Amino acid sequence: MIDWIQHEAASHLVLVVDDDSRIRSYIKTILQSADVQVLEAGDGLEALEVFHVWRGRIDLVITDIRMPRMTGTDLAVSLRSNCPAIPLIFVSAEPAPADLNDPKTGFFFIEKPFSPKALLDAARRFFN
């Protein structure tokens, strides 16, 4: 299932942001099975700290939309103000806001629950 992405993903670093540790673990397991390196953050503010430390090396951010302290959309605005080209995948149990689902602008949305294939397909859009 993941063989087609392993070669492309082997050198990528992804920041996964979700206040639910089970979701972070699920996403991390999927990405690591495709040889993607993963950093984690429990909310948007923690993600900003991690992003700052790893700036220039993170290839993709996968973030929940609804989180305490800082939402995923606020995180995206902050990240994009410092790094305009960083691609983001938003995940949420709620329907996709239209402005957060446009791969041409570096945004993509996946509705929870999602399959490993759906996540890897979304990541692949930005790894190519």
Short mmCIF file of N, CA, C and O in Angstrom, two decimals:
data_model
loop_
_atom_site.label_atom_id
_atom_site.label_comp_id
_atom_site.label_asym_id
_atom_site.label_seq_id
_atom_site.Cartn_x
_atom_site.Cartn_y
_atom_site.Cartn_z
N MET A 1 0.81 -1.20 0.00
CA MET A 1 0.00 0.00 0.00
C MET A 1 0.86 1.26 0.00
O MET A 1 0.52 2.24 -0.65
N ILE A 2 1.96 1.28 0.72
CA ILE A 2 2.74 2.51 0.83
C ILE A 2 4.00 2.50 -0.01
O ILE A 2 4.74 3.47 0.00
N ASP A 3 4.27 1.42 -0.74
CA ASP A 3 5.51 1.34 -1.51
C ASP A 3 5.68 2.50 -2.47
O ASP A 3 6.77 3.01 -2.66
N TRP A 4 4.60 2.95 -3.07
CA TRP A 4 4.67 4.00 -4.08
C TRP A 4 5.09 5.34 -3.50
O TRP A 4 5.57 6.19 -4.21
N ILE A 5 4.91 5.55 -2.21
CA ILE A 5 5.28 6.84 -1.63
C ILE A 5 6.62 6.79 -0.91
O ILE A 5 7.25 7.80 -0.69
N GLN A 6 7.11 5.62 -0.56
CA GLN A 6 8.30 5.53 0.26
C GLN A 6 9.51 6.23 -0.34
O GLN A 6 10.21 6.95 0.36
N HIS A 7 9.76 6.05 -1.60
CA HIS A 7 10.92 6.68 -2.22
C HIS A 7 10.81 8.21 -2.16
O HIS A 7 11.77 8.89 -1.82
N GLU A 8 9.62 8.74 -2.47
CA GLU A 8 9.42 10.18 -2.47
C GLU A 8 9.46 10.76 -1.06
O GLU A 8 9.89 11.88 -0.85
N ALA A 9 9.01 9.99 -0.08
CA ALA A 9 8.84 10.51 1.28
C ALA A 9 10.07 10.36 2.15
O ALA A 9 10.16 10.98 3.20
N ALA A 10 11.02 9.56 1.73
CA ALA A 10 12.14 9.19 2.60
C ALA A 10 12.89 10.37 3.19
O ALA A 10 13.40 10.28 4.29
N SER A 11 12.96 11.47 2.50
CA SER A 11 13.74 12.60 3.01
C SER A 11 12.88 13.73 3.56
O SER A 11 13.36 14.83 3.78
N HIS A 12 11.60 13.47 3.82
CA HIS A 12 10.69 14.53 4.25
C HIS A 12 10.49 14.55 5.76
O HIS A 12 10.53 13.52 6.43
N LEU A 13 10.25 15.76 6.27
CA LEU A 13 9.98 15.98 7.68
C LEU A 13 8.63 16.67 7.80
O LEU A 13 8.40 17.72 7.19
N VAL A 14 7.74 16.08 8.61
CA VAL A 14 6.38 16.58 8.76
C VAL A 14 6.12 16.92 10.22
O VAL A 14 6.46 16.14 11.11
N LEU A 15 5.50 18.06 10.45
CA LEU A 15 5.05 18.46 11.78
C LEU A 15 3.57 18.12 11.91
O LEU A 15 2.75 18.60 11.12
N VAL A 16 3.23 17.28 12.89
CA VAL A 16 1.85 16.87 13.14
C VAL A 16 1.36 17.59 14.38
O VAL A 16 1.98 17.49 15.45
N VAL A 17 0.23 18.29 14.26
CA VAL A 17 -0.30 19.11 15.35
C VAL A 17 -1.74 18.70 15.64
O VAL A 17 -2.61 18.83 14.77
N ASP A 18 -1.97 18.19 16.84
CA ASP A 18 -3.32 17.82 17.27
C ASP A 18 -3.33 17.74 18.78
O ASP A 18 -2.37 17.24 19.37
N ASP A 19 -4.39 18.23 19.40
CA ASP A 19 -4.48 18.17 20.85
C ASP A 19 -4.83 16.77 21.36
O ASP A 19 -4.67 16.48 22.54
N ASP A 20 -5.27 15.89 20.48
CA ASP A 20 -5.58 14.51 20.84
C ASP A 20 -4.36 13.64 20.54
O ASP A 20 -4.01 13.43 19.37
N SER A 21 -3.73 13.13 21.58
CA SER A 21 -2.51 12.33 21.39
C SER A 21 -2.77 11.06 20.58
O SER A 21 -1.87 10.57 19.89
N ARG A 22 -3.99 10.53 20.63
CA ARG A 22 -4.31 9.33 19.84
C ARG A 22 -4.29 9.64 18.34
O ARG A 22 -3.81 8.84 17.55
N ILE A 23 -4.79 10.81 17.98
CA ILE A 23 -4.79 11.21 16.57
C ILE A 23 -3.35 11.46 16.12
O ILE A 23 -2.95 11.03 15.03
N ARG A 24 -2.58 12.17 16.95
CA ARG A 24 -1.16 12.39 16.60
C ARG A 24 -0.44 11.06 16.40
O ARG A 24 0.32 10.90 15.45
N SER A 25 -0.68 10.13 17.29
CA SER A 25 -0.02 8.82 17.19
C SER A 25 -0.44 8.08 15.92
O SER A 25 0.38 7.46 15.25
N TYR A 26 -1.72 8.15 15.60
CA TYR A 26 -2.25 7.51 14.39
C TYR A 26 -1.57 8.08 13.14
O TYR A 26 -1.07 7.35 12.28
N ILE A 27 -1.53 9.41 13.06
CA ILE A 27 -0.91 10.08 11.91
C ILE A 27 0.59 9.75 11.86
O ILE A 27 1.13 9.45 10.79
N LYS A 28 1.24 9.82 13.00
CA LYS A 28 2.68 9.52 13.06
C LYS A 28 2.98 8.11 12.58
O LYS A 28 3.91 7.90 11.79
N THR A 29 2.19 7.15 13.02
CA THR A 29 2.39 5.75 12.62
C THR A 29 2.25 5.59 11.11
O THR A 29 3.06 4.92 10.46
N ILE A 30 1.24 6.23 10.54
CA ILE A 30 1.02 6.15 9.09
C ILE A 30 2.22 6.75 8.34
O ILE A 30 2.75 6.14 7.41
N LEU A 31 2.62 7.94 8.74
CA LEU A 31 3.72 8.61 8.05
C LEU A 31 5.04 7.86 8.21
O LEU A 31 5.79 7.70 7.24
N GLN A 32 5.32 7.39 9.41
CA GLN A 32 6.57 6.66 9.62
C GLN A 32 6.60 5.35 8.85
O GLN A 32 7.67 4.91 8.44
N SER A 33 5.44 4.75 8.63
CA SER A 33 5.40 3.52 7.83
C SER A 33 5.79 3.78 6.38
O SER A 33 6.14 2.87 5.65
N ALA A 34 5.74 5.06 5.97
CA ALA A 34 6.15 5.46 4.63
C ALA A 34 7.52 6.15 4.66
O ALA A 34 7.87 6.88 3.74
N ASP A 35 8.27 5.94 5.74
CA ASP A 35 9.61 6.51 5.91
C ASP A 35 9.63 8.03 5.97
O ASP A 35 10.63 8.65 5.59
N VAL A 36 8.57 8.62 6.48
CA VAL A 36 8.52 10.06 6.69
C VAL A 36 8.94 10.33 8.14
O VAL A 36 8.49 9.65 9.05
N GLN A 37 9.79 11.32 8.34
CA GLN A 37 10.16 11.71 9.70
C GLN A 37 9.08 12.63 10.25
O GLN A 37 8.53 13.47 9.53
N VAL A 38 8.77 12.47 11.55
CA VAL A 38 7.65 13.18 12.14
C VAL A 38 8.06 13.91 13.41
O VAL A 38 8.73 13.35 14.27
N LEU A 39 7.62 15.17 13.50
CA LEU A 39 7.70 15.95 14.73
C LEU A 39 6.26 16.13 15.21
O LEU A 39 5.33 16.15 14.39
N GLU A 40 6.06 16.27 16.52
CA GLU A 40 4.72 16.39 17.06
C GLU A 40 4.57 17.63 17.92
O GLU A 40 5.54 18.07 18.55
N ALA A 41 3.34 18.15 17.95
CA ALA A 41 2.98 19.25 18.85
C ALA A 41 1.53 19.05 19.29
O ALA A 41 0.70 18.61 18.50
N GLY A 42 1.25 19.40 20.55
CA GLY A 42 -0.07 19.19 21.11
C GLY A 42 -1.05 20.33 20.89
O GLY A 42 -2.23 20.18 21.16
N ASP A 43 -0.58 21.45 20.39
CA ASP A 43 -1.46 22.57 20.05
C ASP A 43 -0.69 23.56 19.17
O ASP A 43 0.49 23.38 18.89
N GLY A 44 -1.40 24.60 18.75
CA GLY A 44 -0.79 25.57 17.84
C GLY A 44 0.39 26.31 18.41
O GLY A 44 1.38 26.56 17.71
N LEU A 45 0.32 26.69 19.68
CA LEU A 45 1.44 27.41 20.28
C LEU A 45 2.69 26.54 20.37
O LEU A 45 3.80 26.99 20.07
N GLU A 46 2.51 25.28 20.76
CA GLU A 46 3.64 24.36 20.79
C GLU A 46 4.19 24.14 19.38
O GLU A 46 5.40 24.07 19.17
N ALA A 47 3.29 24.09 18.41
CA ALA A 47 3.72 23.91 17.01
C ALA A 47 4.59 25.06 16.54
O ALA A 47 5.57 24.85 15.82
N LEU A 48 4.25 26.27 16.95
CA LEU A 48 5.07 27.43 16.57
C LEU A 48 6.48 27.30 17.13
O LEU A 48 7.46 27.62 16.44
N GLU A 49 6.59 26.81 18.36
CA GLU A 49 7.91 26.62 18.97
C GLU A 49 8.70 25.56 18.21
O GLU A 49 9.88 25.76 17.90
N VAL A 50 8.06 24.43 17.91
CA VAL A 50 8.73 23.36 17.17
C VAL A 50 9.13 23.85 15.78
O VAL A 50 10.25 23.61 15.32
N PHE A 51 8.23 24.57 15.12
CA PHE A 51 8.50 25.07 13.78
C PHE A 51 9.70 26.02 13.80
O PHE A 51 10.54 25.98 12.90
N HIS A 52 9.77 26.85 14.81
CA HIS A 52 10.89 27.80 14.93
C HIS A 52 12.22 27.05 15.06
O HIS A 52 13.21 27.40 14.41
N VAL A 53 12.24 26.03 15.90
CA VAL A 53 13.48 25.25 16.11
C VAL A 53 13.90 24.53 14.83
O VAL A 53 15.08 24.47 14.51
N TRP A 54 12.92 24.00 14.10
CA TRP A 54 13.20 23.20 12.90
C TRP A 54 12.99 23.97 11.61
O TRP A 54 12.95 23.39 10.53
N ARG A 55 12.88 25.27 11.70
CA ARG A 55 12.61 26.13 10.54
C ARG A 55 13.53 25.81 9.36
O ARG A 55 14.73 25.65 9.52
N GLY A 56 12.93 25.74 8.20
CA GLY A 56 13.68 25.46 6.98
C GLY A 56 13.84 23.98 6.70
O GLY A 56 14.25 23.59 5.62
N ARG A 57 13.51 23.14 7.68
CA ARG A 57 13.64 21.69 7.48
C ARG A 57 12.30 20.98 7.43
O ARG A 57 12.23 19.84 7.00
N ILE A 58 11.24 21.63 7.87
CA ILE A 58 9.91 21.03 7.86
C ILE A 58 9.31 21.22 6.47
O ILE A 58 9.25 22.33 5.95
N ASP A 59 8.86 20.10 5.89
CA ASP A 59 8.33 20.11 4.53
C ASP A 59 6.81 20.26 4.47
O ASP A 59 6.27 20.63 3.43
N LEU A 60 6.13 19.90 5.56
CA LEU A 60 4.67 19.86 5.56
C LEU A 60 4.20 19.93 7.00
O LEU A 60 4.82 19.36 7.89
N VAL A 61 3.07 20.62 7.21
CA VAL A 61 2.42 20.65 8.51
C VAL A 61 1.03 20.04 8.36
O VAL A 61 0.27 20.41 7.46
N ILE A 62 0.72 19.08 9.23
CA ILE A 62 -0.61 18.48 9.29
C ILE A 62 -1.21 18.90 10.62
O ILE A 62 -0.65 18.59 11.67
N THR A 63 -2.34 19.62 10.58
CA THR A 63 -2.89 20.17 11.80
C THR A 63 -4.40 20.00 11.92
O THR A 63 -5.12 20.09 10.92
N ASP A 64 -4.83 19.74 13.14
CA ASP A 64 -6.24 19.78 13.47
C ASP A 64 -6.69 21.23 13.35
O ASP A 64 -5.87 22.15 13.48
N ILE A 65 -7.97 21.46 13.12
CA ILE A 65 -8.46 22.83 13.03
C ILE A 65 -8.85 23.35 14.41
O ILE A 65 -8.47 24.44 14.80
N ARG A 66 -9.60 22.54 15.16
CA ARG A 66 -10.09 22.98 16.47
C ARG A 66 -9.20 22.46 17.57
O ARG A 66 -9.17 21.26 17.82
N MET A 67 -8.48 23.37 18.21
CA MET A 67 -7.60 23.01 19.32
C MET A 67 -7.65 24.14 20.35
O MET A 67 -7.91 25.28 19.99
N PRO A 68 -7.37 23.82 21.61
CA PRO A 68 -7.30 24.88 22.62
C PRO A 68 -6.05 25.74 22.41
O PRO A 68 -5.11 25.32 21.73
N ARG A 69 -6.06 26.89 22.96
CA ARG A 69 -4.95 27.86 22.95
C ARG A 69 -4.73 28.50 21.59
O ARG A 69 -4.55 29.69 21.51
N MET A 70 -4.70 27.74 20.51
CA MET A 70 -4.52 28.31 19.17
C MET A 70 -5.11 27.34 18.16
O MET A 70 -4.72 26.18 18.11
N THR A 71 -6.02 27.82 17.33
CA THR A 71 -6.64 26.96 16.33
C THR A 71 -5.66 26.64 15.19
O THR A 71 -4.65 27.34 15.01
N GLY A 72 -6.01 25.63 14.43
CA GLY A 72 -5.18 25.29 13.28
C GLY A 72 -5.17 26.38 12.23
O GLY A 72 -4.16 26.60 11.55
N THR A 73 -6.28 27.08 12.07
CA THR A 73 -6.30 28.18 11.10
C THR A 73 -5.43 29.35 11.56
O THR A 73 -4.74 29.96 10.74
N ASP A 74 -5.46 29.65 12.86
CA ASP A 74 -4.57 30.69 13.38
C ASP A 74 -3.11 30.28 13.25
O ASP A 74 -2.24 31.10 12.95
N LEU A 75 -2.84 29.00 13.47
CA LEU A 75 -1.49 28.48 13.29
C LEU A 75 -1.05 28.67 11.85
O LEU A 75 0.07 29.12 11.58
N ALA A 76 -1.93 28.36 10.92
CA ALA A 76 -1.59 28.50 9.49
C ALA A 76 -1.25 29.94 9.15
O ALA A 76 -0.27 30.19 8.43
N VAL A 77 -2.03 30.88 9.65
CA VAL A 77 -1.76 32.29 9.39
C VAL A 77 -0.38 32.67 9.92
O VAL A 77 0.42 33.32 9.24
N SER A 78 -0.08 32.24 11.14
CA SER A 78 1.21 32.56 11.74
C SER A 78 2.36 31.92 10.98
O SER A 78 3.37 32.56 10.70
N LEU A 79 2.21 30.65 10.64
CA LEU A 79 3.28 29.95 9.89
C LEU A 79 3.49 30.60 8.54
O LEU A 79 4.63 30.81 8.11
N ARG A 80 2.41 30.92 7.85
CA ARG A 80 2.51 31.50 6.52
C ARG A 80 3.10 32.91 6.56
O ARG A 80 3.69 33.34 5.58
N SER A 81 2.94 33.62 7.66
CA SER A 81 3.54 34.96 7.74
C SER A 81 5.07 34.87 7.80
O SER A 81 5.76 35.77 7.35
N ASN A 82 5.58 33.76 8.32
CA ASN A 82 7.03 33.56 8.40
C ASN A 82 7.58 32.68 7.29
O ASN A 82 8.75 32.79 6.95
N CYS A 83 6.74 31.82 6.76
CA CYS A 83 7.18 30.87 5.74
C CYS A 83 6.02 30.68 4.74
O CYS A 83 5.27 29.70 4.85
N PRO A 84 5.87 31.60 3.80
CA PRO A 84 4.69 31.62 2.93
C PRO A 84 4.46 30.36 2.10
O PRO A 84 3.33 30.08 1.71
N ALA A 85 5.49 29.60 1.85
CA ALA A 85 5.34 28.44 0.98
C ALA A 85 5.06 27.14 1.72
O ALA A 85 4.87 26.10 1.08
N ILE A 86 5.00 27.15 3.05
CA ILE A 86 4.82 25.89 3.78
C ILE A 86 3.43 25.32 3.49
O ILE A 86 2.41 25.99 3.67
N PRO A 87 3.37 24.08 3.00
CA PRO A 87 2.07 23.46 2.75
C PRO A 87 1.46 22.96 4.05
O PRO A 87 2.17 22.54 4.96
N LEU A 88 0.13 22.99 4.11
CA LEU A 88 -0.60 22.55 5.29
C LEU A 88 -1.74 21.62 4.89
O LEU A 88 -2.47 21.90 3.93
N ILE A 89 -1.88 20.55 5.66
CA ILE A 89 -3.03 19.67 5.55
C ILE A 89 -3.82 19.85 6.83
O ILE A 89 -3.29 19.67 7.93
N PHE A 90 -5.09 20.22 6.69
CA PHE A 90 -5.97 20.38 7.83
C PHE A 90 -6.79 19.10 8.00
O PHE A 90 -7.25 18.53 7.01
N VAL A 91 -6.98 18.69 9.25
CA VAL A 91 -7.82 17.53 9.55
C VAL A 91 -8.87 17.97 10.57
O VAL A 91 -8.57 18.73 11.49
N SER A 92 -10.10 17.51 10.37
CA SER A 92 -11.18 17.86 11.28
C SER A 92 -12.35 16.91 11.08
O SER A 92 -12.52 16.37 9.99
N ALA A 93 -13.13 16.75 12.14
CA ALA A 93 -14.35 15.96 12.05
C ALA A 93 -15.48 16.78 11.43
O ALA A 93 -16.52 16.24 11.08
N GLU A 94 -15.27 18.07 11.29
CA GLU A 94 -16.27 18.95 10.70
C GLU A 94 -16.01 19.11 9.20
O GLU A 94 -14.89 18.92 8.75
N PRO A 95 -17.03 19.48 8.43
CA PRO A 95 -16.84 19.66 6.98
C PRO A 95 -15.77 20.70 6.67
O PRO A 95 -15.52 21.61 7.45
N ALA A 96 -15.19 20.56 5.50
CA ALA A 96 -14.09 21.44 5.08
C ALA A 96 -14.56 22.85 4.77
O ALA A 96 -15.48 23.03 3.98
N PRO A 97 -13.92 23.84 5.38
CA PRO A 97 -14.15 25.22 4.92
C PRO A 97 -13.53 25.35 3.52
O PRO A 97 -12.45 24.84 3.26
N ALA A 98 -14.23 26.00 2.63
CA ALA A 98 -13.79 26.08 1.23
C ALA A 98 -12.38 26.65 1.09
O ALA A 98 -11.60 26.20 0.25
N ASP A 99 -12.03 27.62 1.90
CA ASP A 99 -10.72 28.26 1.76
C ASP A 99 -9.57 27.42 2.29
O ASP A 99 -8.41 27.75 2.12
N LEU A 100 -9.89 26.29 2.94
CA LEU A 100 -8.83 25.42 3.47
C LEU A 100 -8.67 24.15 2.66
O LEU A 100 -8.07 23.18 3.10
N ASN A 101 -9.20 24.12 1.46
CA ASN A 101 -9.11 22.92 0.64
C ASN A 101 -8.75 23.29 -0.79
O ASN A 101 -9.49 23.02 -1.71
N ASP A 102 -7.59 23.89 -0.96
CA ASP A 102 -7.12 24.29 -2.28
C ASP A 102 -5.63 23.96 -2.41
O ASP A 102 -4.78 24.76 -2.02
N PRO A 103 -5.32 22.76 -2.93
CA PRO A 103 -3.91 22.37 -3.05
C PRO A 103 -3.05 23.36 -3.81
O PRO A 103 -1.85 23.45 -3.57
N LYS A 104 -3.64 24.15 -4.71
CA LYS A 104 -2.86 25.13 -5.47
C LYS A 104 -2.28 26.20 -4.56
O LYS A 104 -1.26 26.79 -4.84
N THR A 105 -2.97 26.47 -3.43
CA THR A 105 -2.49 27.48 -2.49
C THR A 105 -1.71 26.83 -1.34
O THR A 105 -1.31 27.52 -0.40
N GLY A 106 -1.51 25.51 -1.41
CA GLY A 106 -0.76 24.83 -0.36
C GLY A 106 -1.61 24.39 0.81
O GLY A 106 -1.08 24.04 1.86
N PHE A 107 -2.94 24.40 0.64
CA PHE A 107 -3.86 23.93 1.67
C PHE A 107 -4.60 22.70 1.16
O PHE A 107 -5.01 22.65 0.01
N PHE A 108 -4.77 21.73 2.05
CA PHE A 108 -5.58 20.56 1.71
C PHE A 108 -6.32 20.15 2.98
O PHE A 108 -5.82 20.36 4.08
N PHE A 109 -7.50 19.57 2.83
CA PHE A 109 -8.33 19.20 3.96
C PHE A 109 -8.68 17.72 3.89
O PHE A 109 -9.00 17.21 2.82
N ILE A 110 -8.63 17.06 5.05
CA ILE A 110 -9.07 15.67 5.17
C ILE A 110 -10.05 15.60 6.33
O ILE A 110 -9.74 16.06 7.43
N GLU A 111 -11.21 15.02 6.09
CA GLU A 111 -12.20 14.88 7.15
C GLU A 111 -11.92 13.64 7.99
O GLU A 111 -11.63 12.57 7.45
N LYS A 112 -11.98 13.80 9.31
CA LYS A 112 -11.84 12.67 10.23
C LYS A 112 -13.15 11.90 10.26
O LYS A 112 -14.21 12.52 10.20
N PRO A 113 -13.12 10.61 10.38
CA PRO A 113 -11.93 9.75 10.37
C PRO A 113 -11.44 9.56 8.94
O PRO A 113 -12.20 9.63 7.98
N PHE A 114 -10.15 9.34 8.79
CA PHE A 114 -9.56 9.15 7.46
C PHE A 114 -8.71 7.89 7.47
O PHE A 114 -8.21 7.45 8.50
N SER A 115 -8.54 7.33 6.30
CA SER A 115 -7.75 6.11 6.14
C SER A 115 -6.27 6.46 5.97
O SER A 115 -5.93 7.58 5.59
N PRO A 116 -5.40 5.49 6.22
CA PRO A 116 -3.98 5.72 5.94
C PRO A 116 -3.75 6.15 4.49
O PRO A 116 -2.95 7.05 4.23
N LYS A 117 -4.46 5.52 3.57
CA LYS A 117 -4.28 5.86 2.15
C LYS A 117 -4.67 7.32 1.89
O LYS A 117 -3.97 8.02 1.15
N ALA A 118 -5.76 7.78 2.49
CA ALA A 118 -6.19 9.17 2.28
C ALA A 118 -5.13 10.14 2.78
O ALA A 118 -4.83 11.14 2.12
N LEU A 119 -4.54 9.84 3.93
CA LEU A 119 -3.50 10.71 4.47
C LEU A 119 -2.26 10.70 3.58
O LEU A 119 -1.71 11.75 3.26
N LEU A 120 -1.83 9.53 3.17
CA LEU A 120 -0.63 9.44 2.33
C LEU A 120 -0.86 10.06 0.96
O LEU A 120 0.05 10.70 0.42
N ASP A 121 -2.06 9.90 0.42
CA ASP A 121 -2.37 10.55 -0.87
C ASP A 121 -2.29 12.07 -0.74
O ASP A 121 -1.77 12.75 -1.62
N ALA A 122 -2.81 12.59 0.37
CA ALA A 122 -2.76 14.05 0.59
C ALA A 122 -1.32 14.52 0.75
O ALA A 122 -0.93 15.53 0.15
N ALA A 123 -0.53 13.81 1.53
CA ALA A 123 0.87 14.19 1.73
C ALA A 123 1.62 14.13 0.41
O ALA A 123 2.44 15.01 0.11
N ARG A 124 1.33 13.14 -0.38
CA ARG A 124 2.01 12.97 -1.66
C ARG A 124 1.82 14.16 -2.59
O ARG A 124 2.71 14.52 -3.36
N ARG A 125 0.68 14.84 -2.48
CA ARG A 125 0.42 16.04 -3.30
C ARG A 125 1.51 17.08 -3.07
O ARG A 125 1.85 17.84 -3.97
N PHE A 126 2.06 17.14 -1.85
CA PHE A 126 3.05 18.14 -1.52
C PHE A 126 4.47 17.61 -1.58
O PHE A 126 5.42 18.38 -1.58
N PHE A 127 4.64 16.29 -1.64
CA PHE A 127 5.98 15.71 -1.72
C PHE A 127 6.47 15.65 -3.16
O PHE A 127 7.66 15.50 -3.38
N ASN A 128 5.59 15.75 -4.13
CA ASN A 128 6.01 15.69 -5.54
C ASN A 128 6.62 16.99 -5.99
O ASN A 128 6.33 18.03 -5.55
#
